[in-house]
Coordinates of C-alpha atoms in Angstrom, one line a residue:
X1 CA 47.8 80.1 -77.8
X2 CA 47.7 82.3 -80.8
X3 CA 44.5 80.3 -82.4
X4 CA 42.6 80.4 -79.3
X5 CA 43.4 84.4 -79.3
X6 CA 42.1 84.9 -82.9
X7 CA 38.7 82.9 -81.5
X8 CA 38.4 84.9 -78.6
X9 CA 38.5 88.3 -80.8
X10 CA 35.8 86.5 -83.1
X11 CA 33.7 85.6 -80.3
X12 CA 33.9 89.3 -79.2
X13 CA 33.3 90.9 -82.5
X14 CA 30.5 88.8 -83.5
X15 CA 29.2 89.6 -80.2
X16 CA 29.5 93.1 -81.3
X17 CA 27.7 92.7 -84.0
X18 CA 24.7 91.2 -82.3
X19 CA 24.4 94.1 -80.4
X20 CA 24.7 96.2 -82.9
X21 CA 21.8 94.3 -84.9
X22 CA 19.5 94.0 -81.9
X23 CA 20.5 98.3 -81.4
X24 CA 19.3 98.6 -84.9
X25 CA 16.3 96.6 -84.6
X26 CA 15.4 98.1 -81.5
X27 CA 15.9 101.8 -83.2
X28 CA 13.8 100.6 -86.4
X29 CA 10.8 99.0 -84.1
X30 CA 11.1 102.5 -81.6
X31 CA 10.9 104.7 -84.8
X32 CA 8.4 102.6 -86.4
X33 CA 6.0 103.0 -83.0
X34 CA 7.0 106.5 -83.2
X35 CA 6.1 106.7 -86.9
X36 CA 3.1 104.8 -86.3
X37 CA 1.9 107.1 -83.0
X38 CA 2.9 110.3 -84.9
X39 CA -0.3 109.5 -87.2
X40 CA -3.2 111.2 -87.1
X41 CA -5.2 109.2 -88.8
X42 CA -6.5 107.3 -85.9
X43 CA -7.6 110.5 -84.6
X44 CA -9.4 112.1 -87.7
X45 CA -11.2 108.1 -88.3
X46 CA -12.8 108.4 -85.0
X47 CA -14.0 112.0 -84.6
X48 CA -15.3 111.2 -88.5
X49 CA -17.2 107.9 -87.1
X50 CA -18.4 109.8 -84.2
X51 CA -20.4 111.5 -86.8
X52 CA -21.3 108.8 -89.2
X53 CA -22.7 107.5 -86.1
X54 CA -24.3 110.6 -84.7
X55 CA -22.3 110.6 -81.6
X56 CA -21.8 114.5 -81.6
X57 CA -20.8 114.1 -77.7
X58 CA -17.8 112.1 -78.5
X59 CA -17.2 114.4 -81.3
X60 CA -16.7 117.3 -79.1
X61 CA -14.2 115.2 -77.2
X62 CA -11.8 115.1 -79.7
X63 CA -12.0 118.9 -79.7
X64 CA -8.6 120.7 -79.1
X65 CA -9.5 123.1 -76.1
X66 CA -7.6 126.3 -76.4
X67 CA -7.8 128.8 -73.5
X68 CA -9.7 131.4 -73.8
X69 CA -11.3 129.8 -76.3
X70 CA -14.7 129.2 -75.9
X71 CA -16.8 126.3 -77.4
X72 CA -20.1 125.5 -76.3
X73 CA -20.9 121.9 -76.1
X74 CA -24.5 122.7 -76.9
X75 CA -24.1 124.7 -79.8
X76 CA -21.4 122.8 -81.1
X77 CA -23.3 119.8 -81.1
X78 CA -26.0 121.1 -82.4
X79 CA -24.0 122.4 -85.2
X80 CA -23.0 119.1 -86.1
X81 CA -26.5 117.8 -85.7
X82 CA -27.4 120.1 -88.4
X83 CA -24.2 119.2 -90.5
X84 CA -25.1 115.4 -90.3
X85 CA -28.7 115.9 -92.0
X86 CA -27.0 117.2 -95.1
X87 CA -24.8 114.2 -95.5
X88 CA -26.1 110.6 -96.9
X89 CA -23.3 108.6 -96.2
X90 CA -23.0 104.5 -97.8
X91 CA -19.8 104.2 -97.5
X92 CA -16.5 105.9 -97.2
X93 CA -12.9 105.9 -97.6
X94 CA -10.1 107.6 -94.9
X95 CA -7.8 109.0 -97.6
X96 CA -4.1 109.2 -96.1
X97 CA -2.4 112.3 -94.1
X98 CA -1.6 115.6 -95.9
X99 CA 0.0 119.0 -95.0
X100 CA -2.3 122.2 -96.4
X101 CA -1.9 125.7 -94.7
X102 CA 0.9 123.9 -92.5
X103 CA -1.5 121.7 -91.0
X104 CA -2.1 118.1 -91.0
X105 CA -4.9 117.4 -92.6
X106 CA -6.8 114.0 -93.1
X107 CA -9.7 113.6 -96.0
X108 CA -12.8 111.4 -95.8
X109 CA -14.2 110.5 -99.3
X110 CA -17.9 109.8 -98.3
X111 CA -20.0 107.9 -100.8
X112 CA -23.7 108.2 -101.7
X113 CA -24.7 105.5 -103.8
X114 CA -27.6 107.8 -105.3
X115 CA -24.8 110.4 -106.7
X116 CA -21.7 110.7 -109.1
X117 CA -20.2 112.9 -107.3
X118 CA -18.8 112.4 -103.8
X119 CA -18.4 114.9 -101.1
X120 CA -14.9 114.9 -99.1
X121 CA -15.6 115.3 -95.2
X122 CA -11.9 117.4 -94.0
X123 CA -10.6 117.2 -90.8
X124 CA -7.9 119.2 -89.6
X125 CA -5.4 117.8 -86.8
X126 CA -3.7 119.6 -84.3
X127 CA -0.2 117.9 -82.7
X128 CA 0.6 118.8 -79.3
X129 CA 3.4 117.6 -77.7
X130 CA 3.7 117.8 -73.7
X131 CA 6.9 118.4 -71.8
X132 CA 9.9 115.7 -72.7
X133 CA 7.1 113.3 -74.9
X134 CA 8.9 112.5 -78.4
X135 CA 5.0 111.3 -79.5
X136 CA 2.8 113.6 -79.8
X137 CA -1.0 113.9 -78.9
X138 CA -3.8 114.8 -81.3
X139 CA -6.8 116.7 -81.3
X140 CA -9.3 117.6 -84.3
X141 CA -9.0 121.4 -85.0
X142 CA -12.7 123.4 -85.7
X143 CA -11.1 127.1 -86.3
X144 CA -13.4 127.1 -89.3
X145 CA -16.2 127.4 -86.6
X146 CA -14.6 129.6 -84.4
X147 CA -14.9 133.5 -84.2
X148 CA -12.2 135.8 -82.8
X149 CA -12.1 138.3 -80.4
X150 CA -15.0 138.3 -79.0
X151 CA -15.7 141.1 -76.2
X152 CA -18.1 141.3 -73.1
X153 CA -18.3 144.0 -70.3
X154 CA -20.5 143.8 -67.7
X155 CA -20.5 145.8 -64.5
X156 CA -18.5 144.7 -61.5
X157 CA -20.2 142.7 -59.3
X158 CA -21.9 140.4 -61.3
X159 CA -20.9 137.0 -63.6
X160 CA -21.3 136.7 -67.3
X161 CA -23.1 133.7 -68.2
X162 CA -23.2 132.5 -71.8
X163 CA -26.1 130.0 -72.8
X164 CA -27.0 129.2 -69.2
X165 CA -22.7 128.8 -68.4
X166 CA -20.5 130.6 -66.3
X167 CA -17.9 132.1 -67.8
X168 CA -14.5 131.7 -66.2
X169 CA -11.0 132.4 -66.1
X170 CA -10.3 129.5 -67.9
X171 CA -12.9 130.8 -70.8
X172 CA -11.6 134.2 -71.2
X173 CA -9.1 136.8 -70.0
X174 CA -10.6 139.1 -67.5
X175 CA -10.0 142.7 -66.4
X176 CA -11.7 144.9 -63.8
X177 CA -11.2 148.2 -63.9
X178 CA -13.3 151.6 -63.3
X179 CA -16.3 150.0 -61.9
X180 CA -16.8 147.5 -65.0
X181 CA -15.7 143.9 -66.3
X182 CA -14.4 143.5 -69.4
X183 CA -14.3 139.4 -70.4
X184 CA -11.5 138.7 -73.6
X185 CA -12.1 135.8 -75.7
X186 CA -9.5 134.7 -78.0
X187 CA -12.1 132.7 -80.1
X188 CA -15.7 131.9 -79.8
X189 CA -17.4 129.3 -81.7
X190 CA -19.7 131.0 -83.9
X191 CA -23.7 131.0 -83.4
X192 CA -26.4 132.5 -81.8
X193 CA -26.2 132.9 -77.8
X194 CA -27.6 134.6 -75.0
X195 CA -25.2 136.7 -72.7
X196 CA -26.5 137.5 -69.3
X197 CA -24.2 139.7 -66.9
X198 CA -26.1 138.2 -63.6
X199 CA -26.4 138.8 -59.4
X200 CA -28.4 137.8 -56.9
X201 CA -31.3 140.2 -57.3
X202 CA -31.1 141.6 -60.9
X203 CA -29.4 140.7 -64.3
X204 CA -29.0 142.1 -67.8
X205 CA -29.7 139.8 -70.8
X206 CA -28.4 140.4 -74.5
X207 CA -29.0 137.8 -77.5
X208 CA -26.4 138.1 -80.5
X209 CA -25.7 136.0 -83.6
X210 CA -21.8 135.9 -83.9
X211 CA -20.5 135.5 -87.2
X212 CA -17.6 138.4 -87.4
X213 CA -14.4 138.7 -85.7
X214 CA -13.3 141.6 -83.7
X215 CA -17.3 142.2 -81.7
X216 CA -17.9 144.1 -78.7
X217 CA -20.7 143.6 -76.5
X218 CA -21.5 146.5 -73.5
X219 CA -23.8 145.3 -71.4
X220 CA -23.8 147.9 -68.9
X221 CA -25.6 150.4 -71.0
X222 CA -28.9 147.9 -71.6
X223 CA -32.0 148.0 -69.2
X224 CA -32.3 145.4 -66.2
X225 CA -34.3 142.5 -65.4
X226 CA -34.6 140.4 -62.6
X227 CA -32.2 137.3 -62.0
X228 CA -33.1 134.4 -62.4
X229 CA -34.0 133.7 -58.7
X230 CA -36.0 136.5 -58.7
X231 CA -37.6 136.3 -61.8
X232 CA -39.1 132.3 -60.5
X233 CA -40.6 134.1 -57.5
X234 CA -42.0 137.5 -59.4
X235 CA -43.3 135.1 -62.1
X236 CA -45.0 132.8 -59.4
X237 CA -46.7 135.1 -57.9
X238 CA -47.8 137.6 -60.3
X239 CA -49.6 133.9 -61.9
X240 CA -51.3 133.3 -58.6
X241 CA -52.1 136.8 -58.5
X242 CA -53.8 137.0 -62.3
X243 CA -55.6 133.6 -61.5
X244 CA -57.2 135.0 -58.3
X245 CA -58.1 138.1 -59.6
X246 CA -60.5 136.8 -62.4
X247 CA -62.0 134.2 -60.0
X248 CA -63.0 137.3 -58.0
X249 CA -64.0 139.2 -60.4
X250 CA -66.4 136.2 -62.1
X251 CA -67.5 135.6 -58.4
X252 CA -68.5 138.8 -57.7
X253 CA -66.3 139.2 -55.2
X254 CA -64.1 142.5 -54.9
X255 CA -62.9 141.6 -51.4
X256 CA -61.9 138.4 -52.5
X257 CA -59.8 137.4 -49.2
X258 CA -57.4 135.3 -51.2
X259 CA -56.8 137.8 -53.7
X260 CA -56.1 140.9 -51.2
X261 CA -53.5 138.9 -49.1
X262 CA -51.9 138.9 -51.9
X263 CA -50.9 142.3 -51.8
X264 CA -48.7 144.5 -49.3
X265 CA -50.9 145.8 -45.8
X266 CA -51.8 149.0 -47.1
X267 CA -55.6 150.2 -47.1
X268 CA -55.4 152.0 -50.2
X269 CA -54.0 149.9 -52.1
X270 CA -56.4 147.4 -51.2
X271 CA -59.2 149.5 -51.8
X272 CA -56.9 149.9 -55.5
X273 CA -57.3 146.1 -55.6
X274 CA -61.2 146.0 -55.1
X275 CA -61.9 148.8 -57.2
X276 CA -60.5 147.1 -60.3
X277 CA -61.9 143.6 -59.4
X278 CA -65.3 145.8 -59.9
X279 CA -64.3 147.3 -63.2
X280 CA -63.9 144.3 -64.4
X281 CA -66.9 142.7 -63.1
X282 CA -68.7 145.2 -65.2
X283 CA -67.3 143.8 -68.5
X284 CA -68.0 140.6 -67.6
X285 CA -71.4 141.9 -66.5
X286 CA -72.4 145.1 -67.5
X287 CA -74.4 147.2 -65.1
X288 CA -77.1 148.0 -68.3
X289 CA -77.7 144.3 -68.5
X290 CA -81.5 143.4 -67.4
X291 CA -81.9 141.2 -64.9
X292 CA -77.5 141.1 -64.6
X293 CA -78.1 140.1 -61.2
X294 CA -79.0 136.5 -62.8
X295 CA -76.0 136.3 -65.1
X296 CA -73.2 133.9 -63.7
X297 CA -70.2 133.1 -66.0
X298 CA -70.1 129.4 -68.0
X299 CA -66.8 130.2 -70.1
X300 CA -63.8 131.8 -68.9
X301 CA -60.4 131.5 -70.8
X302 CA -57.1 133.9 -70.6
X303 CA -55.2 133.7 -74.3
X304 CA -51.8 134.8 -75.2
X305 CA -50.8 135.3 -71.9
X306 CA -47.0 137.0 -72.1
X307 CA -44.8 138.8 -69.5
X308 CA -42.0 141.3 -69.5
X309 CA -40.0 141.5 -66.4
X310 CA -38.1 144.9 -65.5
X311 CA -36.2 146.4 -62.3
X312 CA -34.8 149.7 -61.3
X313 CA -32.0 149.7 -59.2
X314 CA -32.4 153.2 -57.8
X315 CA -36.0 152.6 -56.8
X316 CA -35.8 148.9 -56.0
X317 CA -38.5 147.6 -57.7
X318 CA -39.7 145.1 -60.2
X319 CA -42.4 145.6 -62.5
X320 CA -44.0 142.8 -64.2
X321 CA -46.3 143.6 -67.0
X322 CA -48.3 141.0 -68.6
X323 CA -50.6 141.5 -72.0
X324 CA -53.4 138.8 -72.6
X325 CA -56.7 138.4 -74.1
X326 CA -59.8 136.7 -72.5
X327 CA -63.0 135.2 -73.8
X328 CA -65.7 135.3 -71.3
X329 CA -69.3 134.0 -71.6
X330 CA -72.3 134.8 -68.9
X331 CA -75.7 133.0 -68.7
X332 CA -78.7 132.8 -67.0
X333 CA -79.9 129.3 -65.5
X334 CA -83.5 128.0 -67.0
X335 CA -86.6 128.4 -64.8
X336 CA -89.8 126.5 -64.5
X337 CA -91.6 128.4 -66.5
X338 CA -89.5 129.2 -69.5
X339 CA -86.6 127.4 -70.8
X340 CA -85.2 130.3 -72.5
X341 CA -81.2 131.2 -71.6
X342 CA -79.9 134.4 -72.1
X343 CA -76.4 134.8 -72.5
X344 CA -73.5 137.4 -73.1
X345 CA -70.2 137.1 -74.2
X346 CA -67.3 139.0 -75.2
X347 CA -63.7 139.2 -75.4
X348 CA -61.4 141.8 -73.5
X349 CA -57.8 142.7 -74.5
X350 CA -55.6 143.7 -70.8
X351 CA -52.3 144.8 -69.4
X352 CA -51.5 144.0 -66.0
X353 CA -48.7 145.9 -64.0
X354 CA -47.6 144.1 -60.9
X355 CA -44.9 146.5 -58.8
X356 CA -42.5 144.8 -56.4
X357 CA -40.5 146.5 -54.0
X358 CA -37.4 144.6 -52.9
X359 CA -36.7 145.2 -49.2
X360 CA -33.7 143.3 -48.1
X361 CA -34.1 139.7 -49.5
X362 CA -37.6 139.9 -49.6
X363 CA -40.4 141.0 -52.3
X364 CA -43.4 142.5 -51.7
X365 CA -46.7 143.2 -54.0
X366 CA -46.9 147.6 -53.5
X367 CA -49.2 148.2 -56.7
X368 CA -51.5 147.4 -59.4
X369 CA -52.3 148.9 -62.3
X370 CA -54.7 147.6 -65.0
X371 CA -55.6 148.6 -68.4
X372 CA -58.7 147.2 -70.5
X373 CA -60.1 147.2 -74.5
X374 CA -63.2 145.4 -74.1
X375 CA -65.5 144.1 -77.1
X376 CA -68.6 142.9 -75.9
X377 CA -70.8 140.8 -78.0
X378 CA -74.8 140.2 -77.0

């Protein structure tokens, strides 16, 4: 009885002792896929072969995305576009994990064949760790590119749009108070944008290149525009408008039907309309001209055609103002008897106003005006 006592305790002890093994083995593999999660490398190697490859979409991916922190996936990507020309890469070596600044930091030695020296690529890691997770999750850190503080107020009522995006809650800390909005960025990723505080009808538009912390921009203080709804229809028809008007006026034809409907019902502004058609008929064909009657135009061309939209919210209207040049040429056809052709040309620098009045949701064309600097060549 005694011996089979003393092999039941050994059966139970090296039982024991099994368990305790497998514990320990178990503890060694769990730390060792702990150890091996908790490393960034894997991270840092593929944002860094993202850009060997020129994949600056996946590159953004890998981003760590802050609130109120705002990174534009255009410019960043087109910062890194930029960054990738000045690199010629053969090969390269992912150097192992460091601390620096009290962040994990992972080097690239990149190799050009061509050169002695080689550049180091550095990529800093953030960990983030979610809730009850022991392993942590890793993103690629780009403070270096970022700008803090960054400061937008706009007037209530309307949306801050930076680059073409709207900016949200999400993007920056928000306030409303006496009649304004004032937009808080913790970080902005540094560059050149264009801020637009935006409505339905009208919008104010800024451009700045951010490169220092701690910048305000007011945007209620700067001049208006027209959305961009607005500004597709004032543009489209203030085009139609310049097209028809030099057709009339190189036809001869003041009353131009196509050309007044154009415009609001209003006789004297019609009769506005008409008038200047006639002025410039008479640069393109000057009264003092022998025999003008005879002259029909052969060349026509508008140059440098730009526009400038404004609006006035008191008033409620837009004015669109466009500069140009054109070239003109005039002849006279060949007859039987002679085969002579006389011609004219010239070229005439303009400025075209175009007011619309907003009524409701609607536009309408309420005036002209129309300034000329002809130089007339015979």
């Amino acid at each position: 009885m005694k011996k089979k006592s003393i092999i039941r305790e050994r059966v139970v002890s090296l039982f024991f002792i099994l368990i305790f093994i497998a514990v320990c083995m178990g503890i060694g593999a769990g730390m060792a896929y702990i150890n091996h999660e908790s490393d960034p490398t894997d991270v840092a190697a593929g944002y860094f072969r993202a850009f060997v490859s020129s994949d600056f979409n996946k590159m953004y991916d890998y981003l760590t995305k802050e609130k109120e922190v705002y990174i534009n996936k255009e410019t960043y990507t087109e910062a890194m576009k930029q960054m990738r020309l000045q690199y010629t890469i053969d090969s390269y070596e992912i150097l192992d994990p460091e601390k620096k600044n009290g962040q994990k930091l992972v080097r690239v030695k990149c190799i050009d064949d061509s050169k002695k020296e080689d550049r180091y690529f550095d990529i800093y890691v953030d960990e983030i760790r979610k809730g009850m997770n022991i392993i942590p999750e890793y993103s690629v850190n780009c403070d270096s590119m970022i700008v803090k503080n960054f400061t937008v107020v706009i007037s209530s009522g309307n949306q801050l749009k930076i680059n073409g995006k709207t900016i949200t809650k999400d993007n920056a800390s928000v306030e409303e108070k006496d009649g304004k909005l004032t937009y808080k960025f913790k970080g902005i990723l540094l560059g050149d944008y264009k801020v637009v505080a935006t409505n339905k009808y009208y919008a104010v538009n800024s451009q700045v290149d951010l490169k220092k912390p701690d910048t305000t921009l007011d945007m209620t203080k700067k001049s208006y525009t027209a959305s961009e709804e607005y500004s597709g229809k004032i543009k489209q028809s203030g085009d139609k408008v310049i097209k028809l008007f030099y057709k009339a006026a190189r036809d001869k034809k003041p009353s131009y039907p196509n050309l007044i409907k154009c415009f609001s019902n209003n006789k004297k502004l019609k009769s506005k309309v008409k008038d200047l058609v006639t002025k410039t008929q008479d640069i393109i064909y000057p009264p003092d001209t022998k025999n003008i009657e005879d002259y029909k135009v052969s060349d026509f061309n508008i140059n440098n055609l730009k526009n400038t939209i404004t609006y006035n919210d008191k008033t409620k209207v837009y004015t669109l103002k466009y500069t140009y040049s054109y070239n003109y040429m005039a002849s006279t056809k060949t007859t039987l008897y002679n085969s002579y052709v006389y011609t004219l040309s010239g070229k005439c620098k303009s400025e075209m106003t175009l007011s619309y009045t907003l009524k409701g949701d609607d536009i309408s064309l309420t005036d002209i005006k129309l300034l000329n600097k002809n130089t007339k060549k015979e």
